[in-house]
Each structure stands twice: as C-alpha cells, then as structure tokens.
mmCIF file of C-alpha atoms in Angstrom:
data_model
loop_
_atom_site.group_PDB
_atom_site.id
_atom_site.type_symbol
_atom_site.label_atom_id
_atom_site.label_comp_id
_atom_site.label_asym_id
_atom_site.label_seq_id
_atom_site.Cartn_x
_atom_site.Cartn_y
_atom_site.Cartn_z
ATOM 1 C CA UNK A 1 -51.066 -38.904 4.757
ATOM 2 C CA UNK A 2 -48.712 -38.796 7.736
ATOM 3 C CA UNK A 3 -45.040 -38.586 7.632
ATOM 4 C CA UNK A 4 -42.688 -38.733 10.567
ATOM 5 C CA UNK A 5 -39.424 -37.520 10.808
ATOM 6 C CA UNK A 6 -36.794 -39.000 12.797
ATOM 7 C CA UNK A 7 -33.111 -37.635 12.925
ATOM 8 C CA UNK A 8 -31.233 -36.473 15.671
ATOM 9 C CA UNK A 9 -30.372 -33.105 14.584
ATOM 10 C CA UNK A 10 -33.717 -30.738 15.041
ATOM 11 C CA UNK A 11 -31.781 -28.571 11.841
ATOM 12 C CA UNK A 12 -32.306 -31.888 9.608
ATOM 13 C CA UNK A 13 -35.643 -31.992 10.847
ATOM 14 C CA UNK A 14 -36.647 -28.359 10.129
ATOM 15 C CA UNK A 15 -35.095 -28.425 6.711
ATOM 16 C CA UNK A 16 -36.974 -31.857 5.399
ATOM 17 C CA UNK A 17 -40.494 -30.242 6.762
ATOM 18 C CA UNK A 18 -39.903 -27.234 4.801
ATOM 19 C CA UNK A 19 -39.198 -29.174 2.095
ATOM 20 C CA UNK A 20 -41.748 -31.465 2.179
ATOM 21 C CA UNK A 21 -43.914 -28.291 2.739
ATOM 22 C CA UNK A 22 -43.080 -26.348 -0.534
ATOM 23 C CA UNK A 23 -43.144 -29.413 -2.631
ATOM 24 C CA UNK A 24 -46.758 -30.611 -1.491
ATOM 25 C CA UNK A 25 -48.338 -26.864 -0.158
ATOM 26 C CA UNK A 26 -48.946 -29.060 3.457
ATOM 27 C CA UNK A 27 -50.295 -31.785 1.940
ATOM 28 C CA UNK A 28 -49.038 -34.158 4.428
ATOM 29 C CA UNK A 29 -48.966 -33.771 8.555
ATOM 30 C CA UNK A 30 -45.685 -33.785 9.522
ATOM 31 C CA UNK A 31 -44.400 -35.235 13.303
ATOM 32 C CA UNK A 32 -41.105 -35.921 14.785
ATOM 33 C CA UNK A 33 -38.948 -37.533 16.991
ATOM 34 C CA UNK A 34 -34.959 -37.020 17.769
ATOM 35 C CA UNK A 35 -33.731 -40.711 18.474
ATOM 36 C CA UNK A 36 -34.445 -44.300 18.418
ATOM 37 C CA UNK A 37 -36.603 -44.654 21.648
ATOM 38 C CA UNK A 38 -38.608 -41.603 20.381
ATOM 39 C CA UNK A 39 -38.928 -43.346 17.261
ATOM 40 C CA UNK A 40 -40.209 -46.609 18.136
ATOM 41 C CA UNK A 41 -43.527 -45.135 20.293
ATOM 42 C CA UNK A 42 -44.231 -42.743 17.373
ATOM 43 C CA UNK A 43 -44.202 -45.239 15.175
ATOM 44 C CA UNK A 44 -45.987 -47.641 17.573
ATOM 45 C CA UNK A 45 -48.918 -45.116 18.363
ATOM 46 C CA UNK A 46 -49.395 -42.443 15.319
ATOM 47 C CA UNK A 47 -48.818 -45.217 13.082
ATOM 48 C CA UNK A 48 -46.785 -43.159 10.006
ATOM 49 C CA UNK A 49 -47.333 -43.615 6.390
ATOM 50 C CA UNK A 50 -44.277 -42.470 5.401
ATOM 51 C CA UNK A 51 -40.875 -42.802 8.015
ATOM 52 C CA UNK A 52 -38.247 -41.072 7.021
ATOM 53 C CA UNK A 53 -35.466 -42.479 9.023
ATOM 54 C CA UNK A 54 -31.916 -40.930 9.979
ATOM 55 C CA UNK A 55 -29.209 -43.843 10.984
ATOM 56 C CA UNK A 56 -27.292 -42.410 13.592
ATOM 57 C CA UNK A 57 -28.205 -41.290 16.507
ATOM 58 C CA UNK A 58 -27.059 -40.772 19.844
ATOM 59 C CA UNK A 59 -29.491 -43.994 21.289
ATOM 60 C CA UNK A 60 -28.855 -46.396 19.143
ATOM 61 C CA UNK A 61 -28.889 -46.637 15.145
ATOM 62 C CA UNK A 62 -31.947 -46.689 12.997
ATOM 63 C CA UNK A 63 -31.251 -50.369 12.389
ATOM 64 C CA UNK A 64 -31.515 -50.835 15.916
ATOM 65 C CA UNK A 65 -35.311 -48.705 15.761
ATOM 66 C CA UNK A 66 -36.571 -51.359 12.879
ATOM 67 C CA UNK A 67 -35.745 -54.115 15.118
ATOM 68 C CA UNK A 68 -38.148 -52.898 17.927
ATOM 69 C CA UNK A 69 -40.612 -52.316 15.887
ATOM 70 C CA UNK A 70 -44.340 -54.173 16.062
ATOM 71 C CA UNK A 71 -46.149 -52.012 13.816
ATOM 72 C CA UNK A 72 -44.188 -52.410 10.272
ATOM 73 C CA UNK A 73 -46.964 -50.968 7.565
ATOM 74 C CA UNK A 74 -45.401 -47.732 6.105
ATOM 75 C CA UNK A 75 -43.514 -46.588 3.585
ATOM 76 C CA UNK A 76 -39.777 -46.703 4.997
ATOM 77 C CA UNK A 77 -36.799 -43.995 3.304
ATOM 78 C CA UNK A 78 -33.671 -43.883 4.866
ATOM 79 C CA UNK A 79 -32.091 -39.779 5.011
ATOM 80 C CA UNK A 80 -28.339 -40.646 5.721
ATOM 81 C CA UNK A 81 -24.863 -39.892 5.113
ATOM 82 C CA UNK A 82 -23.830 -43.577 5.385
ATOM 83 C CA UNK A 83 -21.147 -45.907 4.005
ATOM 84 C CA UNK A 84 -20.960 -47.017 0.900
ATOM 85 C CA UNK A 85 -21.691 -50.911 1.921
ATOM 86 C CA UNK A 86 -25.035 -49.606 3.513
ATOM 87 C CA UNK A 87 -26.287 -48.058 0.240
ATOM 88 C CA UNK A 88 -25.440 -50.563 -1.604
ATOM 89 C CA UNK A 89 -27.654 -52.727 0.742
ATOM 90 C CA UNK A 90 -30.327 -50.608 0.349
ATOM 91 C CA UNK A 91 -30.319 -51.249 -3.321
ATOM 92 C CA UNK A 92 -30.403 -54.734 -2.871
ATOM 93 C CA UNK A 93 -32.660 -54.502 -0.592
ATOM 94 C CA UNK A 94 -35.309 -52.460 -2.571
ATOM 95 C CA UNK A 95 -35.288 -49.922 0.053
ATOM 96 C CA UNK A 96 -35.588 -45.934 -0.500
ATOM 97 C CA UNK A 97 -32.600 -43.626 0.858
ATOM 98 C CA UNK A 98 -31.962 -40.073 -0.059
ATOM 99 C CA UNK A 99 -28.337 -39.119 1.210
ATOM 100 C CA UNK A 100 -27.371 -36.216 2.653
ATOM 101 C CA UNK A 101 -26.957 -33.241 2.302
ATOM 102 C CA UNK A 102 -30.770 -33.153 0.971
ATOM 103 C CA UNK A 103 -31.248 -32.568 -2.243
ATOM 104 C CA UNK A 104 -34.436 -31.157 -1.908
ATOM 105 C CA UNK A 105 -36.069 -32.542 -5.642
ATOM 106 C CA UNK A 106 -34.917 -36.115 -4.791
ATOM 107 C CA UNK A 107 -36.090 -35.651 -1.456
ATOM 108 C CA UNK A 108 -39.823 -34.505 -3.282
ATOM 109 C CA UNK A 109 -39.681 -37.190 -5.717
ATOM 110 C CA UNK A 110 -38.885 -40.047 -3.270
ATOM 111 C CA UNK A 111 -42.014 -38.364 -0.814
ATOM 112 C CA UNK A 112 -43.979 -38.845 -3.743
ATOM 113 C CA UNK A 113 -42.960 -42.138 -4.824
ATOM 114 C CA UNK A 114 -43.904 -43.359 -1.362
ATOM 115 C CA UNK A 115 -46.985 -42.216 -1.456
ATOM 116 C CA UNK A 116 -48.321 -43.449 -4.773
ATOM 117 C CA UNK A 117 -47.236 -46.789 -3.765
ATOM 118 C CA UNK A 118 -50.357 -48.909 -4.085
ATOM 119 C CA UNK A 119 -49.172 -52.141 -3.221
ATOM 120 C CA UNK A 120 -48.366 -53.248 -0.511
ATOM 121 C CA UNK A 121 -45.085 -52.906 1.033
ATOM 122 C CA UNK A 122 -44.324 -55.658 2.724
ATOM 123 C CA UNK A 123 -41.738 -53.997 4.813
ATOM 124 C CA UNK A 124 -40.713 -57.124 6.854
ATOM 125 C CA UNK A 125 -39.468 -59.002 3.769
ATOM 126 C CA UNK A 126 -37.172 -55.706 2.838
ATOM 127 C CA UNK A 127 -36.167 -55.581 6.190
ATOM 128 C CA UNK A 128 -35.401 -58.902 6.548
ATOM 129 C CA UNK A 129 -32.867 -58.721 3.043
ATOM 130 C CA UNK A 130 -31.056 -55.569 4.237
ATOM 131 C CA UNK A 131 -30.108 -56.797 7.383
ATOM 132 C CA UNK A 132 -28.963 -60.057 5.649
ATOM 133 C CA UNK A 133 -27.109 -58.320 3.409
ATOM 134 C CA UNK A 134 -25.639 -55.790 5.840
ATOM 135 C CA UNK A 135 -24.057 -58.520 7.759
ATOM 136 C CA UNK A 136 -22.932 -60.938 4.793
ATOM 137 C CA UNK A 137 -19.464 -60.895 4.077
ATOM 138 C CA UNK A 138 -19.419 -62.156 0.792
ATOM 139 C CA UNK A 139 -19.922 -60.420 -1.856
ATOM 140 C CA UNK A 140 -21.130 -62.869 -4.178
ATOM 141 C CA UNK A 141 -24.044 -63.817 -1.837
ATOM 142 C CA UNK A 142 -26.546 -61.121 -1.806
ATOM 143 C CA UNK A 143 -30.314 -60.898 -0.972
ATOM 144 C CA UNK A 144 -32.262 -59.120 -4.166
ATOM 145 C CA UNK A 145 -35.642 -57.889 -3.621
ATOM 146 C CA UNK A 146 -37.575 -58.638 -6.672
ATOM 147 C CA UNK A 147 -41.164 -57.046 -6.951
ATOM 148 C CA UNK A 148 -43.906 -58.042 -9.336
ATOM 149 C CA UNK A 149 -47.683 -57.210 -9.388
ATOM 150 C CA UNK A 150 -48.473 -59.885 -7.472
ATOM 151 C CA UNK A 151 -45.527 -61.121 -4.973
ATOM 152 C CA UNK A 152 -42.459 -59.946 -3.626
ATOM 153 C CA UNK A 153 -39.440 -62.384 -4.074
ATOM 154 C CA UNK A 154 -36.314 -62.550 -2.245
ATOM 155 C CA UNK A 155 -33.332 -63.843 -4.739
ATOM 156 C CA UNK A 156 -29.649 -65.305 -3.843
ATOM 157 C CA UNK A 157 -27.757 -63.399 -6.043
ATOM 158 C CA UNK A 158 -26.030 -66.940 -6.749
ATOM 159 C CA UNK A 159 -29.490 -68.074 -8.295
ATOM 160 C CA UNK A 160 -29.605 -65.899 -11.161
ATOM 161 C CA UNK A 161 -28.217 -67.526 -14.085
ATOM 162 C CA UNK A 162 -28.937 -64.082 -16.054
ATOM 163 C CA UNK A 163 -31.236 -60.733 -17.052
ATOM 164 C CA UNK A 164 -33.195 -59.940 -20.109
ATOM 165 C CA UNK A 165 -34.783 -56.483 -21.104
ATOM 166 C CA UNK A 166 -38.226 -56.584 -21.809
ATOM 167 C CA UNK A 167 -38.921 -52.866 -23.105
ATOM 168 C CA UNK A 168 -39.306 -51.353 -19.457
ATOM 169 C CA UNK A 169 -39.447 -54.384 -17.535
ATOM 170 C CA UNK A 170 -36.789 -57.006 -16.388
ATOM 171 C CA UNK A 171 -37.074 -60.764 -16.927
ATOM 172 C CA UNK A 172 -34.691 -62.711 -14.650
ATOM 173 C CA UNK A 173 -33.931 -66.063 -15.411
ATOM 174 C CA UNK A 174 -33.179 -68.405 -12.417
ATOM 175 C CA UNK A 175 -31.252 -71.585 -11.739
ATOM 176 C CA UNK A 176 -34.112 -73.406 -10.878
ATOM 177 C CA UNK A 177 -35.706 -72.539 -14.477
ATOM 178 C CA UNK A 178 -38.264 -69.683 -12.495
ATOM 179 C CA UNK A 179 -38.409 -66.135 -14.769
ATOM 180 C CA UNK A 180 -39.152 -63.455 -12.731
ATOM 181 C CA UNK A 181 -40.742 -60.175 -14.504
ATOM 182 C CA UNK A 182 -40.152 -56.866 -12.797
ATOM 183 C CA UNK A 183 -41.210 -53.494 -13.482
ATOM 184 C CA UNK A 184 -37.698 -52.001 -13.497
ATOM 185 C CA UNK A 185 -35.519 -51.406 -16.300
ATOM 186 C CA UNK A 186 -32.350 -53.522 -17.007
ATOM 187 C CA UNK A 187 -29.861 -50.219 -16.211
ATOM 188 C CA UNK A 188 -31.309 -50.056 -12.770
ATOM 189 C CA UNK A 189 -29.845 -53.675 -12.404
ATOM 190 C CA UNK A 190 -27.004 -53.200 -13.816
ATOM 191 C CA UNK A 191 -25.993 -50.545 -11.689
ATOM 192 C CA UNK A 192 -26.665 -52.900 -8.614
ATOM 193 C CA UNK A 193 -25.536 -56.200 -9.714
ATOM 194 C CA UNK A 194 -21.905 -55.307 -12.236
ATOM 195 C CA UNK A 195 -20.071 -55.392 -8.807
ATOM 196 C CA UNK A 196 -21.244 -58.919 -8.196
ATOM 197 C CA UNK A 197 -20.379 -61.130 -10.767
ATOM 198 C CA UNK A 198 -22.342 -59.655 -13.722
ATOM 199 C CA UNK A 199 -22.047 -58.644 -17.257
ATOM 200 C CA UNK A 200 -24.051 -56.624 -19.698
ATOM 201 C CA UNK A 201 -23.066 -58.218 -22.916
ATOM 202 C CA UNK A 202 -25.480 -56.500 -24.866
ATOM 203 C CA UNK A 203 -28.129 -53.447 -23.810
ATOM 204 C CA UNK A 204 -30.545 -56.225 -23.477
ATOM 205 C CA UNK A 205 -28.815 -58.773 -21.710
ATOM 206 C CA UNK A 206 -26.789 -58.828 -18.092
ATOM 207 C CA UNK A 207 -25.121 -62.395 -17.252
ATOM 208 C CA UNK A 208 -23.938 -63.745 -14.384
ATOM 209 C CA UNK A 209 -20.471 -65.124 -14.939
ATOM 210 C CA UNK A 210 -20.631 -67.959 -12.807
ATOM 211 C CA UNK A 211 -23.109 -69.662 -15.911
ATOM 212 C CA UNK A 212 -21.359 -69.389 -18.538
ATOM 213 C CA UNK A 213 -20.953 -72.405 -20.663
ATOM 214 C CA UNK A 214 -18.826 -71.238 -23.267
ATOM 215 C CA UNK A 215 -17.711 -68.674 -25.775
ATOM 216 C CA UNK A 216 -18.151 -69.424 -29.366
ATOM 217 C CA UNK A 217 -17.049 -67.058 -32.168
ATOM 218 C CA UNK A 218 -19.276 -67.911 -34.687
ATOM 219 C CA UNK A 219 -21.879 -64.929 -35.927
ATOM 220 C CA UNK A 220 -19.727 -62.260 -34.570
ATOM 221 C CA UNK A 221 -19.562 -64.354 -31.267
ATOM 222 C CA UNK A 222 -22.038 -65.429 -28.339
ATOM 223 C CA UNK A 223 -22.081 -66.767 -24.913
ATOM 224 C CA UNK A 224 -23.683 -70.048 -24.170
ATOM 225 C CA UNK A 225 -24.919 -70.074 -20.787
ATOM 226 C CA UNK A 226 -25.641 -73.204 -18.641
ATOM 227 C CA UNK A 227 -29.760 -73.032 -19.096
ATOM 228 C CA UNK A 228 -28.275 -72.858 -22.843
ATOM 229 C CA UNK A 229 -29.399 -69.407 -23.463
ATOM 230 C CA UNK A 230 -27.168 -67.972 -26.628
ATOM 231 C CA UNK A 231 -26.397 -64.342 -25.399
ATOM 232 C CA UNK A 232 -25.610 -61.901 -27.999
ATOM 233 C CA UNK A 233 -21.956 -59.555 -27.311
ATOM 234 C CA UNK A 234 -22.068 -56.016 -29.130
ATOM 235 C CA UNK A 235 -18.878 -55.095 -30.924
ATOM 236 C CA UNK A 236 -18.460 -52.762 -28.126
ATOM 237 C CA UNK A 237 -18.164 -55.605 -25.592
ATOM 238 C CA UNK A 238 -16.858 -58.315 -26.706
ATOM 239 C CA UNK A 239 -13.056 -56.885 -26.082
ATOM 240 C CA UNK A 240 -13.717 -56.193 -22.445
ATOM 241 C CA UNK A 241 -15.844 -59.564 -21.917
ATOM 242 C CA UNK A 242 -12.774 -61.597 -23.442
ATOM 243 C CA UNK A 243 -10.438 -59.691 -21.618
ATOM 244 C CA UNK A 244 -12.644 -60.471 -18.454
ATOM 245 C CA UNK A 245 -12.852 -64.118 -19.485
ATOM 246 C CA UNK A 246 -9.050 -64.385 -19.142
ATOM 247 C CA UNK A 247 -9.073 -63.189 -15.533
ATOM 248 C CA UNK A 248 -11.498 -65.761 -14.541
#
C-alpha cells in the first residue's frame, strides 16, 4: 500500500516515516509533499491509499487541499495540533486524527486501522459532515457519521431520540422511528455526544434530552421518552439526571 505524507515541516515528515517504518519493517511506500499545492497533484497522480494530512501550512490549510481534490478514494487521517472544535468535528465526522506530538503506537495503530479497512470509505460523505460541522454554530445541530455493513448514514444530531447498547454494537433510535446498528460501542458515543444534549442513564442507554416525556418514580424510577421507550436510571444516576432535569 501507499501512504503519503503531507506536513509542512520536513522534521514531522521524517519522524512519521520512521515510524511507520519500525512498526510495519517497510511494508508500505512512503511519498511526500510539504504544502497544499504539493498535496493536491500527489494525490491527483500517485493516487495514495493512506493520506496522512497536516492542517496548517504555509499555502493554505488542509481543509483547503480536500476541497481541490478530484480523486477522493483513500483512507484520510488528520496529524495535527488543532483546536479543540476541530477534533471534536472529526469525531463527528467519523474521521481519523492522531494529534501531535506523535505518539508513535497511536500513530501504528491508526496506520493499521486504515489499512484493514475493507469497506469502502466513502470519503466524500465524511468530508461533506466535517465541513458542516466545522462551520455550524450551534451546538445542538451536528452531522454524525453513522457506519453499518452496508451504508453510511449521515444523522442530525436533533434526530436521535436516543442510544441502546447492543453487546459491542450501538442501536440508535431515530425520530422518524429508523434504528440504526453500528459496530461501535456505546462509550465511544458517549464520549462524542454528552456535550450535546445527551445522557447515559444507565451503561446501556444514552438519551437525548430534548425527548424526554417524563420522569416517573415508580420501580426505582424511569424516563419515558417521546417514542415511549421506558429508560432505566442506575442508583448512580438518577441524582445527577434529576439535578439536570431542574436546569432544563
């Protein structure tokens, strides 16, 4: 496979080859480029697998590169030292980063993960979500790539009416009645999502506030959401989730 490098500083670019190096004994050929119009005709002619994409640079940003591109069919991860609104974008977005300074196992991991990907990326959808979400100003109105065997979805975060664990998998439940079953685990989620409007009542269960129905306090207590869904609150919980319900 083929992996291209692009960052501005030729140090960044030295240290992610040799990392990439000692982790896969030159398993992959490695090219680079320093900045954004660089970028764009490797990309255009070598035609990457993997891109591994700095942000700024003294041409332009690597937002800037994506936009120019034609050729969209590798495996993107962004190696930044970005904002926090960016990453958090990313998330949403369902798009790889490894921040810097490079941790060199994460860097390995997220190589590999790229590269056992066997369906198909579909990068224009991602791309499309994070640049969405990188210019919405509301935080309640996010783009969530959602990835299942067979489809990619993109989801208003104002459409999900909640979040139930299925072992290692993620059902979410929709306003329009669709369920949604993704190969990620609820924490993942959670981590993206408590910012925005979301709960985890229970370790198997993350609500959206903006559905709930009502609070009844019979059987130790519940929450009745508005597709009528009874979510269970752990003893743990249930003091922050009424405490939360009084802010609302």
């Amino acid at each position: 496979m083929n992996i291209l490098i692009i960052d501005d500083e030729a140090g960044a670019r030295e240290n992610i080859t040799g990392i990439i190096d000692l982790s896969f004994k030159e398993k992959y050929k490695i090219k680079e480029a320093a900045n954004v119009a660089d970028g764009v005709k490797a990309i255009e002619e070598q035609h990457p697998d993997i891109v591994l994409l700095d942000i700024n640079m003294p041409d332009g940003t690597g937002f800037d590169l994506l936009k120019q591109l034609k050729f969209t069919e590798f495996k993107l991860i962004f190696v930044t030292a970005y904002e926090e609104y960016a990453l958090k974008a990313f998330d949403f977005s369902a798009i790889d980063y490894i921040l810097k300074p490079i941790d060199p196992e994460k860097l390995a991991q997220a190589v590999l993960k790229a590269s056992e990907m066997v369906e198909s990326e579909n990068l224009n959808l991602k791309l499309k979500a994070l640049f969405t979400n990188l210019s919405e100003q509301s935080d309640l109105h996010k783009k969530l790539v959602l990835k299942t065997s067979d489809n990619i979805f993109i989801i208003d975060t104002k459409e999900i009416v909640r979040c139930e664990s299925d072992e290692s998998y993620t059902r979410f439940f929709l306003a329009d009645n669709r369920h949604i079953l993704v190969s990620k685990n609820l924490i993942e989620y959670e981590s993206i999502l408590r910012d925005f409007g979301f709960f985890r009542t229970h370790r198997s269960h993350l609500i959206n506030l903006a559905y709930i129905d009502n609070f009844t306090k019979r059987e130790g207590g519940f929450v009745v959401m508005k597709d009528k869904a009874e979510i269970p609150i752990s003893r743990r919980k249930k003091e922050e989730f009424l405490n939360l319900l009084e802010m609302l």
